mmCIF file of C-alpha atoms in Angstrom:
data_model
loop_
_atom_site.group_PDB
_atom_site.id
_atom_site.type_symbol
_atom_site.label_atom_id
_atom_site.label_comp_id
_atom_site.label_asym_id
_atom_site.label_seq_id
_atom_site.Cartn_x
_atom_site.Cartn_y
_atom_site.Cartn_z
ATOM 1 C CA MET A 678 145.799 171.742 27.317
ATOM 2 C CA THR A 679 143.822 170.664 29.648
ATOM 3 C CA ARG A 680 145.253 167.183 31.072
ATOM 4 C CA PRO A 681 142.589 164.769 32.458
ATOM 5 C CA ARG A 682 142.927 164.842 36.180
ATOM 6 C CA THR A 683 143.766 161.180 38.299
ATOM 7 C CA VAL A 684 141.731 160.264 40.796
ATOM 8 C CA THR A 685 142.855 158.408 43.987
ATOM 9 C CA ALA A 686 141.278 157.084 46.707
ATOM 10 C CA ALA A 687 142.591 158.846 50.082
ATOM 11 C CA ALA A 688 144.460 157.043 52.306
ATOM 12 C CA GLY A 689 142.770 154.015 54.274
ATOM 13 C CA THR A 690 139.839 153.848 52.230
ATOM 14 C CA ALA A 691 138.905 150.998 50.254
ATOM 15 C CA PRO A 692 137.872 151.900 46.411
ATOM 16 C CA PRO A 693 134.553 151.537 46.699
ATOM 17 C CA GLU A 694 134.368 147.938 44.604
ATOM 18 C CA ARG A 695 136.351 146.048 47.472
ATOM 19 C CA SER A 696 134.017 147.838 50.021
ATOM 20 C CA THR A 697 130.821 145.747 48.177
ATOM 21 C CA ARG A 698 133.004 142.898 47.993
ATOM 22 C CA SER A 699 133.979 142.329 51.607
ATOM 23 C CA LEU A 700 130.566 143.475 52.829
ATOM 24 C CA LEU A 701 128.949 140.806 50.905
ATOM 25 C CA ALA A 702 131.289 137.930 52.236
ATOM 26 C CA VAL A 703 130.417 138.884 56.054
ATOM 27 C CA LEU A 704 127.099 138.785 54.978
ATOM 28 C CA LEU A 705 126.947 135.468 53.414
ATOM 29 C CA LEU A 706 129.293 134.062 56.543
ATOM 30 C CA THR A 707 126.898 135.152 59.318
ATOM 31 C CA ALA A 708 124.133 133.704 57.136
ATOM 32 C CA VAL A 709 125.835 130.418 56.686
ATOM 33 C CA ILE A 710 125.929 130.776 60.865
ATOM 34 C CA ALA A 711 122.418 131.480 61.563
ATOM 35 C CA VAL A 712 121.626 128.307 59.215
ATOM 36 C CA ASN A 713 123.864 126.010 61.072
ATOM 37 C CA LEU A 714 122.747 127.628 64.697
ATOM 38 C CA ALA A 715 119.379 127.064 63.026
ATOM 39 C CA GLN A 716 120.168 124.242 62.622
ATOM 40 C CA PHE A 717 121.522 122.312 65.826
ATOM 41 C CA ARG A 718 118.588 121.429 67.561
ATOM 42 C CA SER A 719 116.677 119.774 64.577
ATOM 43 C CA VAL A 720 120.441 118.172 64.818
ATOM 44 C CA ASP A 721 120.825 117.285 67.981
ATOM 45 C CA GLN A 722 117.427 115.689 68.759
ATOM 46 C CA ALA A 723 118.464 112.691 66.000
ATOM 47 C CA THR A 724 121.699 111.784 67.656
ATOM 48 C CA VAL A 725 122.527 110.432 71.218
ATOM 49 C CA ASP A 726 123.739 112.781 73.762
ATOM 50 C CA SER A 727 127.110 112.355 73.162
ATOM 51 C CA PHE A 728 127.104 113.836 69.810
ATOM 52 C CA ASP A 729 125.248 116.669 70.059
ATOM 53 C CA ALA A 730 126.511 120.128 69.123
ATOM 54 C CA VAL A 731 125.243 121.901 71.930
ATOM 55 C CA HIS A 732 124.666 119.543 75.493
ATOM 56 C CA ARG A 733 125.264 120.070 78.607
ATOM 57 C CA ASN A 734 125.689 117.053 81.451
ATOM 58 C CA ASP A 735 124.240 117.159 84.834
ATOM 59 C CA THR A 736 127.800 115.506 85.976
ATOM 60 C CA ALA A 737 131.048 116.500 85.197
ATOM 61 C CA ASP A 738 132.385 112.149 86.129
ATOM 62 C CA ILE A 739 133.370 111.142 82.757
ATOM 63 C CA VAL A 740 132.930 106.905 83.695
ATOM 64 C CA GLU A 741 129.329 108.178 84.770
ATOM 65 C CA ILE A 742 128.585 109.672 81.685
ATOM 66 C CA SER A 743 130.714 107.314 78.993
ATOM 67 C CA TYR A 744 127.919 104.696 81.169
ATOM 68 C CA ARG A 745 125.457 106.443 80.420
ATOM 69 C CA GLU A 746 125.590 107.771 77.108
ATOM 70 C CA CYS A 747 127.636 105.108 75.587
ATOM 71 C CA ASP A 748 126.332 101.551 74.626
ATOM 72 C CA TRP A 749 129.824 99.774 73.594
ATOM 73 C CA CYS A 750 131.603 100.752 77.366
ATOM 74 C CA ARG A 751 128.101 99.293 79.079
ATOM 75 C CA ASP A 752 129.107 96.921 76.692
ATOM 76 C CA ARG A 753 132.388 96.050 77.377
ATOM 77 C CA TYR A 754 133.054 97.433 80.829
ATOM 78 C CA GLY A 755 130.334 97.070 82.993
ATOM 79 C CA LEU A 756 130.530 93.966 84.587
ATOM 80 C CA HIS A 757 134.184 95.266 85.491
ATOM 81 C CA LEU A 758 133.108 98.493 87.164
ATOM 82 C CA ALA A 759 130.562 96.438 89.037
ATOM 83 C CA LEU A 760 133.530 94.330 90.883
ATOM 84 C CA GLY A 761 135.169 97.244 91.207
ATOM 85 C CA MET A 762 132.265 98.919 93.487
ATOM 86 C CA LEU A 763 130.628 95.674 95.252
ATOM 87 C CA ALA A 764 134.646 94.281 96.206
ATOM 88 C CA PRO A 765 137.395 96.328 95.213
ATOM 89 C CA GLY A 766 140.854 94.170 95.725
ATOM 90 C CA SER A 767 139.228 90.961 94.785
ATOM 91 C CA THR A 768 140.408 87.869 93.559
ATOM 92 C CA VAL A 769 139.949 86.746 90.309
ATOM 93 C CA ILE A 770 140.219 83.079 89.385
ATOM 94 C CA VAL A 771 139.660 82.628 85.653
ATOM 95 C CA PRO A 772 139.977 78.604 85.230
ATOM 96 C CA ALA A 773 142.116 77.267 82.082
ATOM 97 C CA THR A 774 138.613 76.024 80.039
ATOM 98 C CA SER A 775 138.109 79.814 79.860
ATOM 99 C CA PRO A 776 137.684 81.419 76.656
ATOM 100 C CA TYR A 777 139.694 84.355 77.766
ATOM 101 C CA ALA A 778 142.632 81.962 78.457
ATOM 102 C CA GLU A 779 142.020 81.076 74.476
ATOM 103 C CA SER A 780 145.138 83.413 73.642
ATOM 104 C CA GLN A 781 148.170 85.891 75.154
ATOM 105 C CA ALA A 782 145.599 88.650 73.547
ATOM 106 C CA GLN A 783 142.796 87.986 75.375
ATOM 107 C CA ALA A 784 144.253 86.681 78.680
ATOM 108 C CA GLY A 785 146.213 90.138 78.612
ATOM 109 C CA GLU A 786 142.743 92.610 77.938
ATOM 110 C CA LEU A 787 140.229 90.444 80.881
ATOM 111 C CA THR A 788 143.276 91.485 82.862
ATOM 112 C CA LEU A 789 144.117 95.079 82.131
ATOM 113 C CA ARG A 790 140.352 95.718 82.467
ATOM 114 C CA LEU A 791 140.078 93.753 85.825
ATOM 115 C CA THR A 792 142.772 95.723 86.964
ATOM 116 C CA ALA A 793 141.857 99.212 85.522
ATOM 117 C CA TYR A 794 137.907 98.878 85.894
ATOM 118 C CA GLY A 795 137.251 96.195 88.905
ATOM 119 C CA ARG A 796 140.391 96.945 91.083
ATOM 120 C CA VAL A 797 140.865 94.062 91.611
ATOM 121 C CA GLY A 798 144.047 92.829 93.722
ATOM 122 C CA GLY A 799 144.671 89.591 91.517
ATOM 123 C CA VAL A 800 143.884 87.166 88.856
ATOM 124 C CA ASP A 801 145.039 83.576 88.778
ATOM 125 C CA TRP A 802 144.951 81.655 85.794
ATOM 126 C CA VAL A 803 144.137 77.922 87.379
ATOM 127 C CA GLY A 804 143.964 74.794 85.589
ATOM 128 C CA TYR A 805 140.700 72.610 86.129
ATOM 129 C CA GLU A 806 140.546 68.685 84.824
ATOM 130 C CA GLN A 807 136.665 68.476 85.223
ATOM 131 C CA PRO A 808 134.521 69.143 82.125
ATOM 132 C CA PRO A 809 133.389 72.642 81.768
ATOM 133 C CA GLN A 810 130.234 72.425 82.036
ATOM 134 C CA LEU A 811 130.119 71.484 85.736
ATOM 135 C CA LEU A 812 131.352 74.949 86.178
ATOM 136 C CA SER A 813 129.051 77.007 83.371
ATOM 137 C CA THR A 814 125.641 75.355 84.211
ATOM 138 C CA THR A 815 125.513 75.886 88.134
ATOM 139 C CA ASP A 816 122.574 77.301 89.107
ATOM 140 C CA VAL A 817 123.469 80.648 90.230
ATOM 141 C CA SER A 818 120.844 83.227 89.670
ATOM 142 C CA GLY A 819 118.991 83.654 92.721
ATOM 143 C CA SER A 820 122.838 85.533 93.886
ATOM 144 C CA VAL A 821 122.449 87.503 91.113
ATOM 145 C CA VAL A 822 122.913 91.214 92.411
ATOM 146 C CA ALA A 823 124.502 93.250 89.163
ATOM 147 C CA SER A 824 124.402 92.312 85.228
ATOM 148 C CA GLY A 825 123.915 93.489 82.041
ATOM 149 C CA PRO A 826 122.143 92.913 77.997
ATOM 150 C CA GLY A 827 125.519 93.033 76.676
ATOM 151 C CA GLY A 828 125.070 93.879 72.967
ATOM 152 C CA ALA A 829 127.398 95.019 70.173
ATOM 153 C CA LYS A 830 130.382 95.221 71.900
ATOM 154 C CA GLY A 831 129.911 92.545 74.990
ATOM 155 C CA ARG A 832 127.823 89.460 75.745
ATOM 156 C CA PRO A 833 125.901 89.904 78.600
ATOM 157 C CA TRP A 834 127.243 89.752 82.408
ATOM 158 C CA ALA A 835 126.215 88.454 85.512
ATOM 159 C CA LEU A 836 127.953 88.880 89.058
ATOM 160 C CA ALA A 837 126.366 86.889 91.503
ATOM 161 C CA LEU A 838 127.298 87.506 95.708
ATOM 162 C CA ALA A 839 127.368 85.248 98.265
ATOM 163 C CA PRO A 840 125.412 86.620 101.649
ATOM 164 C CA PRO A 841 126.061 89.827 103.096
ATOM 165 C CA VAL A 842 125.041 91.429 99.933
ATOM 166 C CA PRO A 843 126.338 95.271 100.268
ATOM 167 C CA ASP A 844 123.558 98.008 100.463
ATOM 168 C CA GLY A 845 122.339 99.257 97.172
ATOM 169 C CA ALA A 846 122.981 95.654 95.632
ATOM 170 C CA GLY A 847 119.899 94.034 96.959
ATOM 171 C CA PRO A 848 116.351 94.067 95.866
ATOM 172 C CA GLY A 849 115.405 95.969 92.927
ATOM 173 C CA ASP A 850 116.457 95.627 89.268
ATOM 174 C CA PRO A 851 120.423 94.004 88.728
ATOM 175 C CA ASP A 852 120.610 95.216 85.233
ATOM 176 C CA GLY A 853 119.983 99.026 87.084
ATOM 177 C CA TYR A 854 122.470 98.516 89.739
ATOM 178 C CA VAL A 855 125.929 100.063 88.231
ATOM 179 C CA ALA A 856 123.757 103.082 86.732
ATOM 180 C CA ARG A 857 122.881 103.790 90.270
ATOM 181 C CA ALA A 858 125.871 103.258 91.995
ATOM 182 C CA LEU A 859 127.817 105.442 89.403
ATOM 183 C CA ALA A 860 125.285 108.260 90.144
ATOM 184 C CA ALA A 861 125.721 107.984 93.554
ATOM 185 C CA GLY A 862 129.021 107.853 93.652
ATOM 186 C CA GLU A 863 129.833 104.519 95.102
ATOM 187 C CA HIS A 864 133.106 104.332 91.978
ATOM 188 C CA ARG A 865 135.126 107.354 93.699
ATOM 189 C CA HIS A 866 135.723 105.799 97.154
ATOM 190 C CA PRO A 867 134.812 102.636 97.187
ATOM 191 C CA THR A 868 135.206 100.555 100.609
ATOM 192 C CA ARG A 869 133.658 97.825 100.745
ATOM 193 C CA PRO A 870 136.002 94.309 101.720
ATOM 194 C CA PRO A 871 137.557 92.387 99.093
ATOM 195 C CA ARG A 872 136.255 88.822 98.120
ATOM 196 C CA GLU A 873 137.055 85.477 96.122
ATOM 197 C CA PHE A 874 135.303 85.494 92.754
ATOM 198 C CA VAL A 875 135.696 83.153 89.806
ATOM 199 C CA LEU A 876 135.458 83.832 86.189
ATOM 200 C CA LEU A 877 133.482 81.130 84.044
ATOM 201 C CA ARG A 878 130.789 81.312 80.732
ATOM 202 C CA TRP A 879 127.740 80.798 82.416
ATOM 203 C CA ASP A 880 125.116 78.448 79.794
ATOM 204 C CA VAL A 881 122.164 80.190 80.317
ATOM 205 C CA ALA A 882 120.501 82.243 77.009
ATOM 206 C CA ARG A 883 119.838 85.905 76.964
ATOM 207 C CA ASP A 884 118.443 87.930 74.281
ATOM 208 C CA ALA A 885 119.652 87.015 71.221
ATOM 209 C CA HIS A 886 123.542 85.069 73.047
ATOM 210 C CA PRO A 887 122.950 81.847 73.905
ATOM 211 C CA TYR A 888 125.421 82.560 77.015
ATOM 212 C CA GLN A 889 126.521 85.002 79.645
ATOM 213 C CA ASP A 890 129.556 86.447 81.046
ATOM 214 C CA LEU A 891 129.862 84.968 85.008
ATOM 215 C CA LEU A 892 131.740 86.538 87.624
ATOM 216 C CA VAL A 893 130.482 84.721 90.381
ATOM 217 C CA GLU A 894 131.384 84.966 94.062
ATOM 218 C CA SER A 895 133.508 80.881 94.469
ATOM 219 C CA SER A 896 131.799 79.963 97.901
ATOM 220 C CA LEU A 897 128.841 79.754 95.758
ATOM 221 C CA LEU A 898 130.174 77.004 93.937
ATOM 222 C CA PRO A 899 129.420 73.085 95.134
ATOM 223 C CA ALA A 900 132.682 72.383 97.160
ATOM 224 C CA ALA A 901 133.669 69.459 94.499
ATOM 225 C CA VAL A 902 134.391 72.858 92.191
ATOM 226 C CA ARG A 903 136.034 74.760 95.149
ATOM 227 C CA VAL A 904 138.812 72.205 95.751
ATOM 228 C CA GLU A 905 139.917 71.555 92.257
ATOM 229 C CA LEU A 906 140.373 75.268 91.844
ATOM 230 C CA ALA A 907 142.284 75.597 94.747
ATOM 231 C CA ARG A 908 144.950 73.424 93.579
#
């Protein structure tokens, strides 16, 4: 009586069915990768640079990249970055009538931004007995050297300096100052002398905003205001 023979796969050799399934899986995975790679260009063209699948910046400076490519970074920190480059080590006076003095949380956030990005030497919170309009309506538009349009994450802002105005902050569009200064590397080792500023709500409308944040050098304010702030 003849016994049936059993065919056994050689050691190290997968059965034909398993090899076929593995090959199909590899081919499918390769096709998926190819489709994704082919979509990169079209997807990237529809997104901002910071969300591109493949994107190479022309600088490794994270501050410059953030300001250039992140809208809310410009909205929130433009004013403070401008101060840190134009007058590091300065003192910022914040009147008690300021919206930033309305809560401890707002005051703490402002102090943190001024310290981290504005490189201030100190923040003074002072009382002010006169109506706030005397401060907020002061016309210093001719002295604005840096500004920003604001947006969803922050109000428009302006920074006003008394002469002498540092190089790079004079002629030209004030809205472009921070971007120009960052590209020139002025935020890395700022050496300009400190000044004294007052942070105000400036009742000058811009775009859809009824007012702006104004950081103004104290010497530009009326003498009566300076006396009141010095108390």
